[in-house]
Coordinates of C-alpha atoms in Angstrom, one line a residue:
X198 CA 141.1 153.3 83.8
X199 CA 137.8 153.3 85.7
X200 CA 136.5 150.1 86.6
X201 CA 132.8 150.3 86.6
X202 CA 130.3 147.5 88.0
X203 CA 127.4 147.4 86.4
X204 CA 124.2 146.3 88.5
X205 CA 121.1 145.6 87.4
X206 CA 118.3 142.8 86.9
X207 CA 117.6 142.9 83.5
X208 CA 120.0 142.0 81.1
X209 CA 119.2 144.5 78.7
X210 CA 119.9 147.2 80.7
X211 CA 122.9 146.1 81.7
X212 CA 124.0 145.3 78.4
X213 CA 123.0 149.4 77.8
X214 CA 125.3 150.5 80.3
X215 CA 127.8 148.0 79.3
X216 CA 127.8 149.3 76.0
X217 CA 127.4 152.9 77.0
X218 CA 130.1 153.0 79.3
X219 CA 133.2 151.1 77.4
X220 CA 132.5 153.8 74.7
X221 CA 134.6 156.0 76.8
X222 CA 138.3 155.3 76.7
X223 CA 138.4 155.9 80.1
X224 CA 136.1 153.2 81.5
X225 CA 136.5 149.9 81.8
X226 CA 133.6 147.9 83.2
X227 CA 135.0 145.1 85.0
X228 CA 131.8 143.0 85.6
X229 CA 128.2 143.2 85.6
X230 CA 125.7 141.7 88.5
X231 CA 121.8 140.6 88.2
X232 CA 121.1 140.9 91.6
X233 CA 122.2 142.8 95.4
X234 CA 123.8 139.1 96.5
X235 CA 125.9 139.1 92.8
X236 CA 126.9 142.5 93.4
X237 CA 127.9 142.2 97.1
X238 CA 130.5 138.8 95.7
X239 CA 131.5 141.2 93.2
X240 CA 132.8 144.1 94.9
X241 CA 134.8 142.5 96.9
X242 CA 136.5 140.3 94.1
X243 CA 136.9 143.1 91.9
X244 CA 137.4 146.8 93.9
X245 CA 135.3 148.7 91.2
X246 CA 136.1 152.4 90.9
X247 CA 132.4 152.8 91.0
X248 CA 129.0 151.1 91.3
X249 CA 126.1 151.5 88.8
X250 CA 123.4 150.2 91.3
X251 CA 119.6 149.5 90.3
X252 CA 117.1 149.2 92.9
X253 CA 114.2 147.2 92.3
X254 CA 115.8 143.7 92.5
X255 CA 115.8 139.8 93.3
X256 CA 117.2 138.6 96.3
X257 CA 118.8 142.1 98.2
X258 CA 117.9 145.3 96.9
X259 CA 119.8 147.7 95.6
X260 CA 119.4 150.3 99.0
X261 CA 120.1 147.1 101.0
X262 CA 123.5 146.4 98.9
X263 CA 124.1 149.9 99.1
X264 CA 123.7 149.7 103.1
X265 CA 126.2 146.9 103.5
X266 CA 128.7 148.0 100.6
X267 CA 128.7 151.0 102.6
X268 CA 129.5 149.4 106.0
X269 CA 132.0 146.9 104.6
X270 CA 133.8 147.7 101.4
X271 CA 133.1 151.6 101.0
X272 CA 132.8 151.8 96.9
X273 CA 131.5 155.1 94.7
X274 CA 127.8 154.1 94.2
X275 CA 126.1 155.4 91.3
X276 CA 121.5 155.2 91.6
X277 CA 120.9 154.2 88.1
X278 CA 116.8 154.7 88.0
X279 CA 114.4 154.3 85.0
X280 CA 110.9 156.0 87.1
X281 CA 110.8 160.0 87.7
X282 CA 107.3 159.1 89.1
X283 CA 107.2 160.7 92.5
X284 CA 106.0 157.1 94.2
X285 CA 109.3 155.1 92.6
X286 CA 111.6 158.1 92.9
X287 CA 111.4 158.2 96.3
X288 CA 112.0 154.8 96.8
X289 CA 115.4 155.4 95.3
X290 CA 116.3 158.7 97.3
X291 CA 116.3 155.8 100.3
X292 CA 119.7 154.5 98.6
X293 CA 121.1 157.8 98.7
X294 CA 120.1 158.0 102.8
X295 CA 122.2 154.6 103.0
X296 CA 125.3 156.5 101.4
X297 CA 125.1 156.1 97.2
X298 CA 126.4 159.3 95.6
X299 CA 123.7 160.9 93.4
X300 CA 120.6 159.4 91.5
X301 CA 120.6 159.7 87.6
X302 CA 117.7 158.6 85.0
X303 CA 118.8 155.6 83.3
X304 CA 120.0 156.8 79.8
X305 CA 118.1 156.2 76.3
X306 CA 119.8 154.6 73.0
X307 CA 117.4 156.6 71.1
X308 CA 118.2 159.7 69.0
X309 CA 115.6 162.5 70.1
X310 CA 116.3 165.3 70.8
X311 CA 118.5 165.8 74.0
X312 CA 119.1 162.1 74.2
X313 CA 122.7 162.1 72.8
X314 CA 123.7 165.2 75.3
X315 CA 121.8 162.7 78.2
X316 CA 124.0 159.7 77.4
X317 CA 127.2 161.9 77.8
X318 CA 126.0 163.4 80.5
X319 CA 125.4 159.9 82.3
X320 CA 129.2 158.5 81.8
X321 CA 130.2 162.0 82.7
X322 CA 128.8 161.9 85.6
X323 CA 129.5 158.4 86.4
X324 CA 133.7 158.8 85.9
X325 CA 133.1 162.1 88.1
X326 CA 131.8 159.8 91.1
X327 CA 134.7 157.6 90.8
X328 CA 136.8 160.4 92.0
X329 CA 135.1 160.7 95.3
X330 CA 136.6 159.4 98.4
X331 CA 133.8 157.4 100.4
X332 CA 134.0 156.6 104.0
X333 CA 132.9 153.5 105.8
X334 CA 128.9 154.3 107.4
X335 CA 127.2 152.0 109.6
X336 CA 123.9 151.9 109.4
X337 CA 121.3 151.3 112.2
X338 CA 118.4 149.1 111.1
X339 CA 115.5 150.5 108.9
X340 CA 112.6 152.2 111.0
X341 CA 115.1 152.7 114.1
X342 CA 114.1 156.4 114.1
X343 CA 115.4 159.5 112.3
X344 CA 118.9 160.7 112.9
X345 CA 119.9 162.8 115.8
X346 CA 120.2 166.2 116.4
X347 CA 123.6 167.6 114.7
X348 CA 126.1 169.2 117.1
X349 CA 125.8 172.7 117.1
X350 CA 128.2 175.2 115.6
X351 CA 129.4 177.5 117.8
X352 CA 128.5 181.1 115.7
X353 CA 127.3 183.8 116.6
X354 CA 123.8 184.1 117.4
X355 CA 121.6 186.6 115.4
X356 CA 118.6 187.1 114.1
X357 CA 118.6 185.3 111.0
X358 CA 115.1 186.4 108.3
X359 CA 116.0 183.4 106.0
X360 CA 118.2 181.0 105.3
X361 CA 119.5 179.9 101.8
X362 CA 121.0 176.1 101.5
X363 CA 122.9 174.9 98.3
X364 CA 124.1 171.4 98.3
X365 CA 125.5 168.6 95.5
X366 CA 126.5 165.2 95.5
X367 CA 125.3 163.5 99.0
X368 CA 123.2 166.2 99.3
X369 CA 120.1 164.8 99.7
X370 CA 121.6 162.5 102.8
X371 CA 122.8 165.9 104.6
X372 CA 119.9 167.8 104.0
X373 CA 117.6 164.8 105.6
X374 CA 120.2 165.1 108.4
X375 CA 119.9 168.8 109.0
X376 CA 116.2 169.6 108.3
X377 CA 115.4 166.7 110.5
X378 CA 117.4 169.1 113.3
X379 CA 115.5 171.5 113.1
X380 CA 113.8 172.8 115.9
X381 CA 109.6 173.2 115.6
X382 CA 109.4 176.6 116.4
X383 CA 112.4 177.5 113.8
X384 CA 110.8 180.8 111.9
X385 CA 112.8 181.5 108.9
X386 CA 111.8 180.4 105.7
X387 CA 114.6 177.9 103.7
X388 CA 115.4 178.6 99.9
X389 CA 117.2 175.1 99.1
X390 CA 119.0 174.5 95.7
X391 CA 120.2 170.9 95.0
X392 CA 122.1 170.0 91.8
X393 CA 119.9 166.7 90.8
X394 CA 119.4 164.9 87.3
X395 CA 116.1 165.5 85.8
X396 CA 112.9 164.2 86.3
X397 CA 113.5 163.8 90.2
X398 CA 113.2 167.4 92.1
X399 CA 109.4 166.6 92.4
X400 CA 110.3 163.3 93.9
X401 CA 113.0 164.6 96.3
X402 CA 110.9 167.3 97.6
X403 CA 108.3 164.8 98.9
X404 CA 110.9 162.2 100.3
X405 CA 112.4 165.0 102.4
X406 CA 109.2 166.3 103.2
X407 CA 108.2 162.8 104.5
X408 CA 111.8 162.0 105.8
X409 CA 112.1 164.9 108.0
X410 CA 108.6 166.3 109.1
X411 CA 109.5 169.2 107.6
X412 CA 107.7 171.0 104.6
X413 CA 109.4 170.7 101.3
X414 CA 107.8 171.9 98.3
X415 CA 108.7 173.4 95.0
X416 CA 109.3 177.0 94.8
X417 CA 106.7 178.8 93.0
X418 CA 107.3 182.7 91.7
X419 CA 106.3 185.2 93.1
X420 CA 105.0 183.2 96.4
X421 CA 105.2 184.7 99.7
X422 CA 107.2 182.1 101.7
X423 CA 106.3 181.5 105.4
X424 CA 108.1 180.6 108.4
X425 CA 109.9 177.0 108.6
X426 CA 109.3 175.8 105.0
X427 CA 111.3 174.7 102.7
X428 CA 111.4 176.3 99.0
X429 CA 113.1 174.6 96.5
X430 CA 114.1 175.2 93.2
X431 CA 112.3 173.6 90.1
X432 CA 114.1 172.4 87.8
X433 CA 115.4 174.7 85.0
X434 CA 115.0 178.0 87.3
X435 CA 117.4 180.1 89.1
X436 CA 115.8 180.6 92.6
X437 CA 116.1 184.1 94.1
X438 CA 114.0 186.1 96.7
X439 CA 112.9 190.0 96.7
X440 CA 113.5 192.5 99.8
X441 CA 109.4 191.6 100.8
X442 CA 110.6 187.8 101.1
X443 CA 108.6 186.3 97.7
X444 CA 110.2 183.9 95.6
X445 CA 111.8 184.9 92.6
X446 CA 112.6 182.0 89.5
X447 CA 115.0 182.8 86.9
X448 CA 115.4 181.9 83.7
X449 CA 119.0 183.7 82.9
X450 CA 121.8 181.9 81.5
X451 CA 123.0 178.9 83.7
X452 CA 125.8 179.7 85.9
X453 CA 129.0 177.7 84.9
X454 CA 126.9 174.4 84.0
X455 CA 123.9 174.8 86.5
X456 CA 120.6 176.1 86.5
X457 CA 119.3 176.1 89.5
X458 CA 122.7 177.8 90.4
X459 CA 124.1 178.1 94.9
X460 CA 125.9 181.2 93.3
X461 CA 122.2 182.7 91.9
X462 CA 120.7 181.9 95.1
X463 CA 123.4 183.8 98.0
X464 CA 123.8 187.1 95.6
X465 CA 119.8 187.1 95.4
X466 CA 120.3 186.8 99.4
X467 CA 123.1 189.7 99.4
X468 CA 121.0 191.8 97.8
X469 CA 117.6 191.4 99.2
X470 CA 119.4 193.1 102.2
X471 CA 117.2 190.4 104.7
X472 CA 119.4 189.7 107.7
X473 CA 120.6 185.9 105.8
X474 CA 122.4 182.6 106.8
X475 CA 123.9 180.9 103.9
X476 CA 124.5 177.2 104.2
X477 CA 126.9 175.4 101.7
X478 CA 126.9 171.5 102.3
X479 CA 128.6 168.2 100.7
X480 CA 128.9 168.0 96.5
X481 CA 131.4 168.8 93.7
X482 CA 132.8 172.1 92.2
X483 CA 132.8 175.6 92.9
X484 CA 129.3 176.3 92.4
X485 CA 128.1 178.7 95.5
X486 CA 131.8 180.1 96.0
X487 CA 131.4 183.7 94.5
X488 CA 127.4 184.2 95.9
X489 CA 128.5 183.0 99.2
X490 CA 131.7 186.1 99.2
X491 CA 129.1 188.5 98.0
X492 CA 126.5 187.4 101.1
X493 CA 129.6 187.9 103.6
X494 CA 130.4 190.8 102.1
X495 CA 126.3 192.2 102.5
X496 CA 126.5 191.1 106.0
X497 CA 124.8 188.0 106.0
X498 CA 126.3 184.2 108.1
X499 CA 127.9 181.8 106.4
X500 CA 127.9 177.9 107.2
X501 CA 129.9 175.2 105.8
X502 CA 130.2 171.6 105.9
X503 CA 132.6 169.8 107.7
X504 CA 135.0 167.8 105.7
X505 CA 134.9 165.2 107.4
X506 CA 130.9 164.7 107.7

């Protein structure tokens, strides 16, 4: 069984997930918590598989109970968020930072259309995160200053005309972590896909925009894209470039479950024929495997996350 906390200050949300979850034969949740300082007691009397955290609460937030779940009991952590809007979104992307797994919209118990595949979506997604090993992260205190710069692979050095960056679950962590590396004067423009519930691509592109100093905006087709900025994909769009280095969105079948899809993105890169770097970093699944073979196989670099990061 997975043992699921459920967090959250209003008791009819978590009676929601309550009831949402122990629909699944597979989930058990083991307790429910109104507040960070509640859900901080209950992790360590219970060992959930995996956290359903809310942010906005009494007490100790949810980023702050993510920060110190982190440091001292490391548990699955789950964003549950009810705002897309970019000003709340980003608030929660801060959780992620502190080491929560992935963001999702809190689900509806209505029956429009879509809302049914959104519900099975969320407890999908929810057992999938209780698979994930998590490692203990210590934290330095908020406004310290932004990470430091990465080590740096030793590759060979080439002229690289763009660089294409897929990432998953704890993405958005890793990305702050390596766009925040970058050097100023870095002059090739960064296609980014990031596999993210809906609602919140506007809202991650401005938090990593404002986390990094680096510009992050939404990929828009047929764009030229310039040096040192970041394109990403919108949601619902393959992402691709041309051989004259303008953005080109898809609307083709998704690839395996995803669309924006790593795989659509590196063969784009392989066959634009543009001297390419292809950067695979931490998530779930083999999405990106196949592109990335047929961008070796073109010529272009390929980078890979660390396990253990």
């Amino acid at each position: 069984m997975i043992r699921v906390l459920v967090v959250d200050d209003s008791a009819t949300n978590r009676e929601l997930l309550t009831e949402l979850l122990s629909a699944d034969p597979e989930v058990e949740v083991v307790g429910t918590a109104s507040d960070g300082l509640e859900c901080l007691e209950r992790v360590r009397s219970l060992r959930p598989s995996v956290v359903t955290m809310d942010i906005q609460m009494p007490s100790l937030d949810g980023i702050a109970a993510t920060r110190r779940i982190m440091a001292a009991t490391p548990t699955p952590i789950v964003i549950v968020s009810g705002n897309v809007n970019v000003a709340d979104a980003r608030v929660s992307f801060e959780a992620l930072k502190a080491g929560a797994l992935t963001l999702l919209r809190r689900p509806s118990l209505g029956d429009g259309p879509g809302d049914s595949d959104e519900r099975a979506s969320f407890v999908r997604t929810v057992k999938a995160m209780s698979e994930i090993q998590v490692v203990r992260r210590n934290h330095p205190e908020p406004g310290s200053g932004r990470p430091g710069p990465a080590r740096r692979p030793a590759c060979e050095t080439r002229r690289i005309a763009i660089v294409g960056i897929a990432a998953s679950t704890g993405g958005p962590a890793a990305l702050v972590r390596v766009l925040s590396s970058l050097p100023r004067e870095f002059r090739a423009p960064l296609m980014l896909v990031q596999h993210m519930s809906h609602g919140f691509l506007e809202s991650l592109a401005s938090w990593l925009s404002t986390s990094t100093g680096v510009s992050v905006e939404l990929a828009v087709h047929g764009s030229l894209m310039s040096a040192g900025r970041v394109y990403l994909a919108p949601e619902d769009r393959h992402l691709g470039v041309d051989p004259g280095g303008r953005v080109l969105l898809s609307s083709e079948p998704p690839i395996g479950q995803f669309r924006p899809a790593a795989d659509h993105l590196f063969a784009s890169l392989a066959r634009s024929l543009l001297p390419a770097l292809g950067v695979i970093l931490t998530g779930m699944g083999q999405d990106g495997t196949s592109g990335l073979r047929e961008l070796r196989a073109a010529g272009g670099t390929i980078v890979a996350q660390d396990e253990a990061t």
